[in-house]
Coordinates of C-alpha atoms in Angstrom, one line a residue:
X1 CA -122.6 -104.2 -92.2
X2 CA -119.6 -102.5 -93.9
X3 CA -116.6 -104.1 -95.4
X4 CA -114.3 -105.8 -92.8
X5 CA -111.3 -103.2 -91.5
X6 CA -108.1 -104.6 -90.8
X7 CA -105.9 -104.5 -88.2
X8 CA -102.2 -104.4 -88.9
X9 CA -99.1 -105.2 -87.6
X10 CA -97.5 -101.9 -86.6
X11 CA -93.9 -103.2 -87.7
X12 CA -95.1 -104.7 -91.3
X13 CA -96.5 -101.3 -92.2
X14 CA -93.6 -100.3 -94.3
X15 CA -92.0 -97.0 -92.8
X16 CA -92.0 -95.6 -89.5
X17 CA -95.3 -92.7 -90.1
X18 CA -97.4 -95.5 -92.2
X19 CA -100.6 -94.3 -93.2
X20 CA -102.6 -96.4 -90.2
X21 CA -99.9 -94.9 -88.2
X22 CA -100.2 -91.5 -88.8
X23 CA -104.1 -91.2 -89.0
X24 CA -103.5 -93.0 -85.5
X25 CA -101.4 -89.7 -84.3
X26 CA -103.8 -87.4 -85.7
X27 CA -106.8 -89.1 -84.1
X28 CA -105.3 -88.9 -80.7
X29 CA -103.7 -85.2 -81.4
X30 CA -107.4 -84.2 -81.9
X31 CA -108.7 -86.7 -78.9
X32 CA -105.8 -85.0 -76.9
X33 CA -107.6 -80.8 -77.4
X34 CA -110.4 -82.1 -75.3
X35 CA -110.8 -81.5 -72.0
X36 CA -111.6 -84.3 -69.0
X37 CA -114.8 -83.7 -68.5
X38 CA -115.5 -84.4 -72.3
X39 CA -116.7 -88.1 -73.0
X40 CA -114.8 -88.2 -76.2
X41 CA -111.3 -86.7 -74.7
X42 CA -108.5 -89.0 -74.9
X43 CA -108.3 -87.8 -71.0
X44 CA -111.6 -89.2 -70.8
X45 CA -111.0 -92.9 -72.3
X46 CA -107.6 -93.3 -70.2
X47 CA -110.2 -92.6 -66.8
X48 CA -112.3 -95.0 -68.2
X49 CA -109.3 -97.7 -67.7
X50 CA -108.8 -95.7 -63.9
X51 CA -107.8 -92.4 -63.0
X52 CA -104.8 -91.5 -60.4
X53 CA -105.6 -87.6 -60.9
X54 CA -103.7 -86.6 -58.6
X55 CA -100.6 -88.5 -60.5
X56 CA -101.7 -87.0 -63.5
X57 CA -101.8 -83.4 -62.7
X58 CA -98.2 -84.1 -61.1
X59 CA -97.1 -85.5 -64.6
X60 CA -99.1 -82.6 -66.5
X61 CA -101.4 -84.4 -68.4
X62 CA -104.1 -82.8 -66.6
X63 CA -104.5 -79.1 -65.1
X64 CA -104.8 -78.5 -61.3
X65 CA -108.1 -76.9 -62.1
X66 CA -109.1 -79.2 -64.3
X67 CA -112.8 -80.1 -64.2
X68 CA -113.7 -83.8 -63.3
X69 CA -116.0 -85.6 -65.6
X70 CA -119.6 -84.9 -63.9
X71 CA -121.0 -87.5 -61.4
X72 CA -123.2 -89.2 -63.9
X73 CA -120.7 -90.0 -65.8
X74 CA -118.1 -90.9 -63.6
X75 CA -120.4 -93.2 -62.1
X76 CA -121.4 -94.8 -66.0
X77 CA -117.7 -95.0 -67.2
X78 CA -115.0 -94.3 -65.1
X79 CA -112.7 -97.1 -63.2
X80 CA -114.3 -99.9 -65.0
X81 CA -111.2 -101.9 -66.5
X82 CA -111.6 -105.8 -65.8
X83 CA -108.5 -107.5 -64.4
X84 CA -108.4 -110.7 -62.4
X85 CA -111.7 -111.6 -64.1
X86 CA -113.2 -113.7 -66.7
X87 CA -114.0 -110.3 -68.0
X88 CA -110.7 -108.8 -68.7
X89 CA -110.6 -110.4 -72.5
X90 CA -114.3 -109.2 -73.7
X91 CA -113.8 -105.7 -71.5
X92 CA -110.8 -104.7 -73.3
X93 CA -112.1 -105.8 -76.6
X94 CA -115.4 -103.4 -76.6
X95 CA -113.0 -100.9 -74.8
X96 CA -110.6 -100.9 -78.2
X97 CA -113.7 -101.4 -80.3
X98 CA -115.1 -98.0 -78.6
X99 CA -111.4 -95.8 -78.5
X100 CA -111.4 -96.6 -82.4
X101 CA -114.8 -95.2 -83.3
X102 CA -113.8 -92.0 -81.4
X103 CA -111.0 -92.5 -83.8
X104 CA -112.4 -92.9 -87.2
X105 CA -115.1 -90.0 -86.6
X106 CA -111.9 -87.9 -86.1
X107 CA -110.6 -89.1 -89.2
X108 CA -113.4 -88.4 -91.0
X109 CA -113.6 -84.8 -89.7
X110 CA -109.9 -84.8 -90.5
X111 CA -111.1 -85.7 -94.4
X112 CA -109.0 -89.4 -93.8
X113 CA -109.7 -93.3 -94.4
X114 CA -112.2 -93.4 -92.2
X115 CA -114.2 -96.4 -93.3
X116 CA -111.0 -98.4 -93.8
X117 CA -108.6 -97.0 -91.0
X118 CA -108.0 -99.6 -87.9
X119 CA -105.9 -99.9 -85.0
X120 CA -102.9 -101.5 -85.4
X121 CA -101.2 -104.5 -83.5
X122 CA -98.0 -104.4 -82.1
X123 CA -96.7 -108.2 -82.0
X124 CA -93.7 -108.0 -79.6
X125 CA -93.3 -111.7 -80.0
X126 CA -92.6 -112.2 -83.6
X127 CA -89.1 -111.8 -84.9
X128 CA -87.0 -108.6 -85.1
X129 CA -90.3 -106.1 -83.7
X130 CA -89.4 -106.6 -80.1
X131 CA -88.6 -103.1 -80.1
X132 CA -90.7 -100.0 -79.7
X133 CA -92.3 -98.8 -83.0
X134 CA -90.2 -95.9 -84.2
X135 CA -93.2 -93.4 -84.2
X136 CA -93.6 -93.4 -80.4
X137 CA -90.1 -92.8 -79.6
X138 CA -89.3 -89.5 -81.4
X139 CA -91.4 -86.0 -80.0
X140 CA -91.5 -85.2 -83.5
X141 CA -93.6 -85.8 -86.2
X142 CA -92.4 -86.8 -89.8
X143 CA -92.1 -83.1 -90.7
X144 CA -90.3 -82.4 -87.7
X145 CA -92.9 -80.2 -85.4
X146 CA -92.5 -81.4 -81.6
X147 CA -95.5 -82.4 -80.5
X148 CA -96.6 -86.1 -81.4
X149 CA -98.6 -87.6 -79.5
X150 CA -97.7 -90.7 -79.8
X151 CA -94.6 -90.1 -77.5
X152 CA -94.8 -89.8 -73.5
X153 CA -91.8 -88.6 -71.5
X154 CA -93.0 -91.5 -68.8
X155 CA -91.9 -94.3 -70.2
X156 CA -88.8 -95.7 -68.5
X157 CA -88.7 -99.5 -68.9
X158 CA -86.5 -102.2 -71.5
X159 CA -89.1 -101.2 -74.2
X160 CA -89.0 -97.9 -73.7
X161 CA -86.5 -97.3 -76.0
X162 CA -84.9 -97.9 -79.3
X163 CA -83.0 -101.0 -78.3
X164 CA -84.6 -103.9 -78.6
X165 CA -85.5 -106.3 -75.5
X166 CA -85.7 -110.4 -75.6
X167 CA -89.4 -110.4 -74.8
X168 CA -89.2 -113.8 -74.4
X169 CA -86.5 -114.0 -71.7
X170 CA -89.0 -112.2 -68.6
X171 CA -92.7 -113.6 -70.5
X172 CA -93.9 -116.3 -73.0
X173 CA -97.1 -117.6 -74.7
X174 CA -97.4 -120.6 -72.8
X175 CA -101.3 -119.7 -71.8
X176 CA -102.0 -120.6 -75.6
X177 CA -101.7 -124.0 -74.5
X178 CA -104.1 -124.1 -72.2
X179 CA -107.5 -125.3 -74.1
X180 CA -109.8 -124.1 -70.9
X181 CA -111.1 -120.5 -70.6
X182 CA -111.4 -120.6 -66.9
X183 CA -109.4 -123.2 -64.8
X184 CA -110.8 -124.9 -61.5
X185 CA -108.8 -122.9 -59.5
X186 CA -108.4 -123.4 -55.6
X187 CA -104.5 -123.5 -56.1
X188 CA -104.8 -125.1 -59.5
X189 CA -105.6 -123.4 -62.8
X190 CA -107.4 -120.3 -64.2
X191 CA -107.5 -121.3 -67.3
X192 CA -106.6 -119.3 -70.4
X193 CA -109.1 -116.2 -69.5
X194 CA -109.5 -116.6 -66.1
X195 CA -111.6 -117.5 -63.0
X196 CA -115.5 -116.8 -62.6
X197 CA -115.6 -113.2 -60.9
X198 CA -118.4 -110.4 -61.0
X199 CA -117.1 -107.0 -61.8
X200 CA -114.0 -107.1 -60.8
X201 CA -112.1 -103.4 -61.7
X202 CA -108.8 -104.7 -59.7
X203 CA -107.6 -107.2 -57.0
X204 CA -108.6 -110.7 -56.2
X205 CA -108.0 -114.0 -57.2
X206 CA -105.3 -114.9 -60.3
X207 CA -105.7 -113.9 -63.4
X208 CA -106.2 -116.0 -66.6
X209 CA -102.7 -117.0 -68.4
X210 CA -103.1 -114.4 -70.9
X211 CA -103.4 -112.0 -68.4
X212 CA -100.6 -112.8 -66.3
X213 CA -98.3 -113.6 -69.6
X214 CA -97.8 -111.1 -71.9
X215 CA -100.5 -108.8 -70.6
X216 CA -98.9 -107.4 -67.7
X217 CA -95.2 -108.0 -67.9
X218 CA -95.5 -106.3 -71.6
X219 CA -97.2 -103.3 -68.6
X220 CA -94.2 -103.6 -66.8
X221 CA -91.3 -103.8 -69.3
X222 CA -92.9 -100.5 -71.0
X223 CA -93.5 -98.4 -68.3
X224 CA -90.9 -99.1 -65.9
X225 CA -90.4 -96.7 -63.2
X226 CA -88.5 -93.2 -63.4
X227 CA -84.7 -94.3 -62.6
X228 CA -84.2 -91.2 -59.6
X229 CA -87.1 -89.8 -59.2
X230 CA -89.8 -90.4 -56.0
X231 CA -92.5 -89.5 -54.3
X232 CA -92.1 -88.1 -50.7
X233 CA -91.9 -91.3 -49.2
X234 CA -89.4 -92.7 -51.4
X235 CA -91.9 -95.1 -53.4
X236 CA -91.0 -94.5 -56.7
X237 CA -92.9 -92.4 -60.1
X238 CA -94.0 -95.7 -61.8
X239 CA -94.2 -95.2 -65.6
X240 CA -97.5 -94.7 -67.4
X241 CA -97.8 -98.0 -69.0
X242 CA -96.8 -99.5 -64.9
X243 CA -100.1 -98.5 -63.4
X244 CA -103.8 -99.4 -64.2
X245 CA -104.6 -95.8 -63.6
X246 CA -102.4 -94.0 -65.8
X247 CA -102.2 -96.7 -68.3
X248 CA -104.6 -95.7 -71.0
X249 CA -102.9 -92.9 -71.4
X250 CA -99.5 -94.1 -73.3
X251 CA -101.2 -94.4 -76.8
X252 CA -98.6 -97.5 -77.1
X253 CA -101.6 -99.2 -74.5
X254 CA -104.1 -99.9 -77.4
X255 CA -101.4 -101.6 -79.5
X256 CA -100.4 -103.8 -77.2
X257 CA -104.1 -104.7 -76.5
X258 CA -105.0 -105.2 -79.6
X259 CA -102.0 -107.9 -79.4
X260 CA -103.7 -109.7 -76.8
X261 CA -107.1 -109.0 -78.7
X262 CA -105.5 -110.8 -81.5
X263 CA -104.1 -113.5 -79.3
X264 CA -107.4 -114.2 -78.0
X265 CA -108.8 -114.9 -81.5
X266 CA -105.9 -116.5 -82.2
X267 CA -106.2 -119.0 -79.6
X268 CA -109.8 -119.8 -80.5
X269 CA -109.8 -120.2 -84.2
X270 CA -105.6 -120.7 -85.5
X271 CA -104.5 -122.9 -86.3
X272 CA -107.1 -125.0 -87.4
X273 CA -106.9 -128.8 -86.5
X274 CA -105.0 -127.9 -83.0
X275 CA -105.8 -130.5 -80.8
X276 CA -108.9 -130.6 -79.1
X277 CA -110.0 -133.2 -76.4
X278 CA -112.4 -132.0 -74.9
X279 CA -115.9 -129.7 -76.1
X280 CA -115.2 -127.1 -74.3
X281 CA -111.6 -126.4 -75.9
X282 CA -110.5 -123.4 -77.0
X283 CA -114.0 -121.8 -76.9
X284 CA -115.2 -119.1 -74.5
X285 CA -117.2 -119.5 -71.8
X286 CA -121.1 -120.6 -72.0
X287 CA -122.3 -120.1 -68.6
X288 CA -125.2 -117.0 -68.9
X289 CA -123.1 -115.2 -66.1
X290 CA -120.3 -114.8 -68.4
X291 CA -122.4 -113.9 -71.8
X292 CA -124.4 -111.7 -70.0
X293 CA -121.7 -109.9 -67.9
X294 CA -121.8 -108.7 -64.5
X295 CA -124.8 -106.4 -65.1
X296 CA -127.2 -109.9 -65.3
X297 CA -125.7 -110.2 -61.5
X298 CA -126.9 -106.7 -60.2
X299 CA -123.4 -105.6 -60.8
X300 CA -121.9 -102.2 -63.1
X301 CA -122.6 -102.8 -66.9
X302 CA -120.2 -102.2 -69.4
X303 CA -120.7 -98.9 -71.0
X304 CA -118.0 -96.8 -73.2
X305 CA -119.1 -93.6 -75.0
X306 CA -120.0 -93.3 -78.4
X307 CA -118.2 -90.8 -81.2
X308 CA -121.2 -88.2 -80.2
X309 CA -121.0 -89.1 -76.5
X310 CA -124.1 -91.3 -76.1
X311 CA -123.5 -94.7 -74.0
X312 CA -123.1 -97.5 -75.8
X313 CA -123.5 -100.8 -73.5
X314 CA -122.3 -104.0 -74.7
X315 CA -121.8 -107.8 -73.0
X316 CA -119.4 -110.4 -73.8
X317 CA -121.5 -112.8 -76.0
X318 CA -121.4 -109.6 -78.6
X319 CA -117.7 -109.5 -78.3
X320 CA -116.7 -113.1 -79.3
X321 CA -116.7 -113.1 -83.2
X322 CA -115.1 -110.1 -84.5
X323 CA -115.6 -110.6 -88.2
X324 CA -119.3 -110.0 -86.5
X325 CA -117.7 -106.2 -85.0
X326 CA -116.3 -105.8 -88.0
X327 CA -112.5 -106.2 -88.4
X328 CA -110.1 -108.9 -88.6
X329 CA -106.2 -109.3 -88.3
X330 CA -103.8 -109.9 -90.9
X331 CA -102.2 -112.7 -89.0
X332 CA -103.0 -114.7 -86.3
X333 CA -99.8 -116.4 -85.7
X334 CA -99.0 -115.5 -82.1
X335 CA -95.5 -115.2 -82.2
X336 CA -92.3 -115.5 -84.6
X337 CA -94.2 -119.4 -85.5
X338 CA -97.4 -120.8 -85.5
X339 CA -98.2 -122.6 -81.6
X340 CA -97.5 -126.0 -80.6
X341 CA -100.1 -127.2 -78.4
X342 CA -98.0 -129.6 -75.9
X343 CA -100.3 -132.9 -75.8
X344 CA -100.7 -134.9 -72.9
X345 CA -98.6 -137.9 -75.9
X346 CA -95.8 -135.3 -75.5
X347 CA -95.7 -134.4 -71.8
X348 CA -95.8 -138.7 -71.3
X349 CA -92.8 -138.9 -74.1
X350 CA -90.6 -136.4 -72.4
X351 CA -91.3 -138.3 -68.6
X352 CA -90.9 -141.9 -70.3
X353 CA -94.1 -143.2 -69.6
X354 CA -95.0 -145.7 -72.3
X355 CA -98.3 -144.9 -74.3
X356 CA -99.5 -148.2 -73.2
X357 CA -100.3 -146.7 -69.8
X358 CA -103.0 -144.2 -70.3
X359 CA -104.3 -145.8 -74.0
X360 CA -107.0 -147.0 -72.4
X361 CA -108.1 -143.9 -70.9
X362 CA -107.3 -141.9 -73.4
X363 CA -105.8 -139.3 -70.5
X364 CA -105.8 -135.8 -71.3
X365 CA -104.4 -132.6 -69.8
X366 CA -108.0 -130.9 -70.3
X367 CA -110.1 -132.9 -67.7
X368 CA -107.9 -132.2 -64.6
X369 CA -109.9 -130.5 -63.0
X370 CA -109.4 -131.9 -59.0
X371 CA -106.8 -129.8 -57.1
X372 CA -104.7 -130.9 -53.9
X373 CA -102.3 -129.4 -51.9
X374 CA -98.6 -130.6 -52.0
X375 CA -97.2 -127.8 -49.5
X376 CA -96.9 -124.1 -48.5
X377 CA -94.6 -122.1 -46.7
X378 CA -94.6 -121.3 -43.2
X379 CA -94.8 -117.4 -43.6
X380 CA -94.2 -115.1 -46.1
X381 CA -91.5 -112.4 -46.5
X382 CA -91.0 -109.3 -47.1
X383 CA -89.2 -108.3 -50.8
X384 CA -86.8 -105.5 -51.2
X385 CA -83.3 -105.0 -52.6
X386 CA -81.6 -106.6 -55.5
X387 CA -81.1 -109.9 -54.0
X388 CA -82.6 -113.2 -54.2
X389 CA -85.2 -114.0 -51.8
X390 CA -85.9 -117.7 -50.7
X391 CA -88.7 -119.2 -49.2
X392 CA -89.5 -123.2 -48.2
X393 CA -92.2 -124.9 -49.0
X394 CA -92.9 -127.8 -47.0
X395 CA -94.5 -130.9 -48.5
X396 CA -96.8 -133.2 -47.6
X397 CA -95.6 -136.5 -48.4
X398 CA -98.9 -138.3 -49.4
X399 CA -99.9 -135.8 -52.3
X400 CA -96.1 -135.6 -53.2
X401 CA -96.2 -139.3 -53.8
X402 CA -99.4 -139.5 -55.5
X403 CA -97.8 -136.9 -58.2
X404 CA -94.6 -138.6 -58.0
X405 CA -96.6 -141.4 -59.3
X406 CA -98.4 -139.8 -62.0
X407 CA -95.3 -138.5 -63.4
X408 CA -93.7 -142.2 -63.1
X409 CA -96.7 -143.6 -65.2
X410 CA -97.1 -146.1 -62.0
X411 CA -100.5 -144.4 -60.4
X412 CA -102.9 -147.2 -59.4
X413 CA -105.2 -145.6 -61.8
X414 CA -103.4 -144.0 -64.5
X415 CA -105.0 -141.1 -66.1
X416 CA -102.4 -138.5 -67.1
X417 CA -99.2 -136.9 -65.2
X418 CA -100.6 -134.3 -62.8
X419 CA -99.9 -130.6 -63.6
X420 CA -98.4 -128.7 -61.1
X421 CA -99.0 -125.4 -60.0
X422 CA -97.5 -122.6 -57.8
X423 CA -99.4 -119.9 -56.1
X424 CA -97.8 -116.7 -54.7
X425 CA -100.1 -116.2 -52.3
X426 CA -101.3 -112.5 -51.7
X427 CA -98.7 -110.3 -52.9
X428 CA -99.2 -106.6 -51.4
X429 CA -97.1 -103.4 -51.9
X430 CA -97.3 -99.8 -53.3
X431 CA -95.6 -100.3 -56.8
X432 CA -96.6 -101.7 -59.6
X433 CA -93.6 -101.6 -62.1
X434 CA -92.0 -104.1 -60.3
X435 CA -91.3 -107.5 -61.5
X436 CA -90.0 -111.2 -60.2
X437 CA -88.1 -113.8 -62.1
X438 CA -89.3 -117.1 -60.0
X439 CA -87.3 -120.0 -59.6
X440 CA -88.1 -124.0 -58.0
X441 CA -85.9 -126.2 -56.5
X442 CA -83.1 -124.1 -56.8
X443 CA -79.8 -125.3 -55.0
X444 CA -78.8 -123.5 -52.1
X445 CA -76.0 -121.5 -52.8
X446 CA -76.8 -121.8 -56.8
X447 CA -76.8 -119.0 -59.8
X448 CA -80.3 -118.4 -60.8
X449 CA -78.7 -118.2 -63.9
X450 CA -77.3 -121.8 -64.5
X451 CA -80.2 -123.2 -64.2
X452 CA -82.7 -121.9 -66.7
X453 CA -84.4 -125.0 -66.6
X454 CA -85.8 -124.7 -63.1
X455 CA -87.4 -120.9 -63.8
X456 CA -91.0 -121.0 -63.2
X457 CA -91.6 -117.9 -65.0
X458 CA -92.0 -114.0 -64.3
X459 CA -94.6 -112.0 -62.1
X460 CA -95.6 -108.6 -62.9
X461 CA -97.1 -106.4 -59.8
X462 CA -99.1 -104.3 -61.8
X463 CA -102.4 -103.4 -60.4
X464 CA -100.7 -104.2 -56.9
X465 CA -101.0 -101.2 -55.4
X466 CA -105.2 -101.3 -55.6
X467 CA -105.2 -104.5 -54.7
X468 CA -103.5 -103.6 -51.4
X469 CA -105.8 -100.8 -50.3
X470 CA -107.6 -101.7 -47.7
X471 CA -110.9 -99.5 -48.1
X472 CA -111.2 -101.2 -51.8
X473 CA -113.3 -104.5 -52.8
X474 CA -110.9 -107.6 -51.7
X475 CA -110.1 -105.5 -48.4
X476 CA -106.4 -104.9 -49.1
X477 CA -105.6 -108.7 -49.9
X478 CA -103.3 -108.3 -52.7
X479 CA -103.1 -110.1 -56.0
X480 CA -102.4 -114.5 -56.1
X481 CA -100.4 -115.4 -58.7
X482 CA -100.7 -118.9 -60.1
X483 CA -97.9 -120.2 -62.0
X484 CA -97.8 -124.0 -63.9
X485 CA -94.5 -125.3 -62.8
X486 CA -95.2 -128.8 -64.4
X487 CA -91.8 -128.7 -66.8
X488 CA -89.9 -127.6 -64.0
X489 CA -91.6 -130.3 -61.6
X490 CA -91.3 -132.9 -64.7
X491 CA -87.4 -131.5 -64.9
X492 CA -86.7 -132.2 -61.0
X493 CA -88.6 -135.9 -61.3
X494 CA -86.7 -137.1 -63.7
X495 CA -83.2 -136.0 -61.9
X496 CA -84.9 -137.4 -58.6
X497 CA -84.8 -133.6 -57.0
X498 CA -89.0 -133.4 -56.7
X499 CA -89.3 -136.2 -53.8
X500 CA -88.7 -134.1 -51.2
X501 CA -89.1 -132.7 -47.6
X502 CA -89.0 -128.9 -48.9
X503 CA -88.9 -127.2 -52.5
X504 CA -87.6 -123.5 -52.7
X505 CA -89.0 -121.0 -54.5
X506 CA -86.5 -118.5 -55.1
X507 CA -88.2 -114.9 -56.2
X508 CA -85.4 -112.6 -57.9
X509 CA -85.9 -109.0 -58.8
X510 CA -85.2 -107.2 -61.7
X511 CA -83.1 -104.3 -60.5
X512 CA -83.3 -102.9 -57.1
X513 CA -86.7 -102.9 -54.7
X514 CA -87.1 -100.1 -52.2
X515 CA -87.7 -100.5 -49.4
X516 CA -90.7 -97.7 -49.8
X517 CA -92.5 -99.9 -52.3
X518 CA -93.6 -102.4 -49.4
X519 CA -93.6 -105.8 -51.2
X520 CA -94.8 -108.5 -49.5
X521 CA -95.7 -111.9 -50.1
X522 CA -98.0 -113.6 -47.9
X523 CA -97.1 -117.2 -48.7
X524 CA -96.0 -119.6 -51.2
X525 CA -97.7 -123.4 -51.8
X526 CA -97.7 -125.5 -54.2
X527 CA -100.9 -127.5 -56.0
X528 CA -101.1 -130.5 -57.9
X529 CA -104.1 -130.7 -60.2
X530 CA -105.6 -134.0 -61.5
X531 CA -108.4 -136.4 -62.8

């Protein structure tokens, strides 16, 4: 094996057109020349994500007579992106792996870096680069020619831009806190990387933490959707980086990817001496199904083309150590500071239950891993507009009491304080740029934002608009969001506000909804998971 390449941050490079940078633009200018049909076209690799083509010939990015890539091919690589699955980390990782050796052979053709060259990082997180990097916001290259292809005119959310965005203020890193992969789900956790699934190209259950946070509000804020313009029906022209099948496209996709690449190695291996409590903590999955991939199920390989177009086929045990695919990252810190693992000792400091009570079980947050409905909603609603939208959940009073207990430190058995988590229960619509700020046990007739401590966290749609189409794989059922409310429950126990009859959960849009995007929310409930 070759020396170790390194991946970079994009903002630590030292100027705007950095050497990594630049080799970057001309890769993808000569990626760019190619046709569709051609397995080594950057046209090609953003299908292999999923294709809208009739978007794309709208947006010119394709011709109208355009040749399709052949039905061999569209049937070994196309629509294959993993989301909603236990597959979405290792997918995306021997999807970057695969874009950059299409890269490097250009650079070597190009007479570049080749052996050394990798894609860069962009960590949106860490201070002072929550911006978009300089070199995908100008048309221009550094000599000033117009045609870098770096920059996409369809970009049109808060990152979009040259102004910078608080990140942190719609998405977090909260999911490196969770030490399990895959969650027990049923209401309660999926875990850092998600729930079991087969091939899952879109739709379906909830997706791991890292999934929902960054991954796809970083989707959202980048894309956005075009402030006037619609289609026919008034739904509006989502941004590139909004939808699954145009996403691959914005060359500003594999930089953030290679973020959540990094985070995923991150949260296995930094810092070292995080706690662990149990022996499957921070390590990936080791059931066969999972190593294997979906093909050991009868299910679609994972297949990307290789610099001179043969298929390369790969599973997730061969994408867990990277040092092993050759390339490492200059930092591992996730954000602006290194994480803070909350331990079940802190969560029982800040609710005042005294050590005593769990020392003799030594309780964990790890080994929760029984779920129990608290309450759900009646109905759903309908979301559209720039206003609030509330919805009741209605409790049941036994399960309420037995988490009411856990958090008092007064359970007949005391293990650890249940966590607590909210589903949004099959969300359906047309649009994917749209996102939520949620809210629980907000007071009727209160500003969302006075109270920062009861917000649950944000909800991206992307991928929505699949997920709702009734001819696909999960029959038009939308996407279930799972949210851990367990500050915000912990908040509302300790000012006596948890103990009740019914909870709202208060969904808040970030600007205006139309009507044509057809958001819907099938229900709301809330899940208490335990020992």
């Amino acid at each position: 094996m070759g020396s170790i390449r390194i991946r970079q941050s994009v903002l630590e490079l030292g100027h705007d057109w950095a050497e990594p940078i630049l080799w970057y633009a001309r890769g993808v200018k000569a990626m760019q020349e190619r046709s569709l049909e051609n397995p080594t076209s950057w046209k090609f690799f953003g299908a292999i994500h999923g294709i809208w083509r009739e978007l794309w010939d709208f947006y010119e990015i394709t011709e109208a007579d355009e040749v399709n890539p052949n039905a061999s091919d569209t049937a070994t690589y196309l629509d294959q992106c993993q989301h909603q699955s236990w597959y979405f980390l290792p997918w995306h990782r021997g999807y970057l792996i695969a874009l950059e050796n299409v890269l490097r052979h250009e650079i070597e053709l190009l007479g570049g870096p080749h052996e050394t060259w990798a894609l860069p990082y962009w960590n949106y997180f860490a201070a002072d680069q929550n911006v978009l990097p300089a070199a995908f916001r100008t048309a221009d290259w550094p000599d000033g020619t117009g045609d870098n292809p770096l920059f996409v005119v369809q970009r049109w959310g808060d990152l979009s831009g040259d102004t910078a965005f608080d990140v942190s203020s719609e998405t977090n890193l909260n999911p490196m806190e969770d030490a399990q992969f895959s969650g027990p789900g049923g209401g309660g956790g999926s875990g850092f990387g998600g729930l079991e699934t087969g091939f899952n190209h879109l739709g379906g259950p909830a997706g791991g933490g890292i999934e929902m946070h960054p991954h796809n509000l970083l989707h959202g804020l980048i894309g956005g959707d075009h402030p006037t313009l619609a289609f026919p029906n008034g739904r509006p022209l989502p941004g590139l980086m909004s939808h699954p099948l145009t996403a691959a496209l914005d060359p500003i996709f594999y930089l953030h990817h290679c973020n959540i690449d990094r985070l995923w190695e991150s949260w296995n291996a930094f810092p070292a001496g995080k706690p662990s409590e149990e022996p499957t903590d921070w390590k990936n999955p080791t059931d066969t199904k999972w190593l294997d991939g979906p093909a050991s199920i009868g299910e679609r390989e994972f297949a990307m083309p290789k610099p001179d177009a043969s298929k390369w086929v790969y599973t997730p045990a061969q994408m867990q150590s990277i040092a092993e695919l050759g390339y490492e990252y200059d930092d591992l810190t996730p954000g602006a500071v290194a994480p803070s693992p909350v331990s079940m000792a802190q969560r029982m400091n800040n609710l005042g239950i005294p050590s005593s009570a769990t020392a003799e079980t030594g309780a964990t947050m790890t080994s929760q891993n029984n779920v129990e409905m608290i309450g759900a909603s009646q109905s759903g609603t309908a979301l559209a507009g720039t206003k609030a939208v509330k919805l009741s959940v209605r409790t049941d009073a036994s399960p309420r009491a037995r988490t009411t207990e856990s958090l008092s430190g007064k359970a007949a058995r005391q293990t650890a304080p249940d966590r607590v988590f909210l589903n949004i229960e099959n969300v359906t619509g047309l649009h994917d740029a749209v996102i939520f700020r949620v809210y629980v046990g907000l007071p009727d007739g209160a500003d969302p934002a006075d109270h920062k401590d009861l917000f649950a966290g944000s909800i991206s749609l992307f991928g929505v608009s699949q997920a709702s189409d009734p001819a696909g794989k999960h029959a038009g059922n939308g996407i279930t969001y799972t949210i851990e409310i367990s500050k915000v429950v912990d908040q509302l126990h300790l000012k006596s506000g948890f103990n009740v009859d019914e909870l709202s959960v208060v969904l808040v849009p970030r600007g205006n909804v139309p009507d044509a995007a057809k958001i819907k929310v099938g229900r709301v409930s809330i899940y208490r998971q335990f020992e």
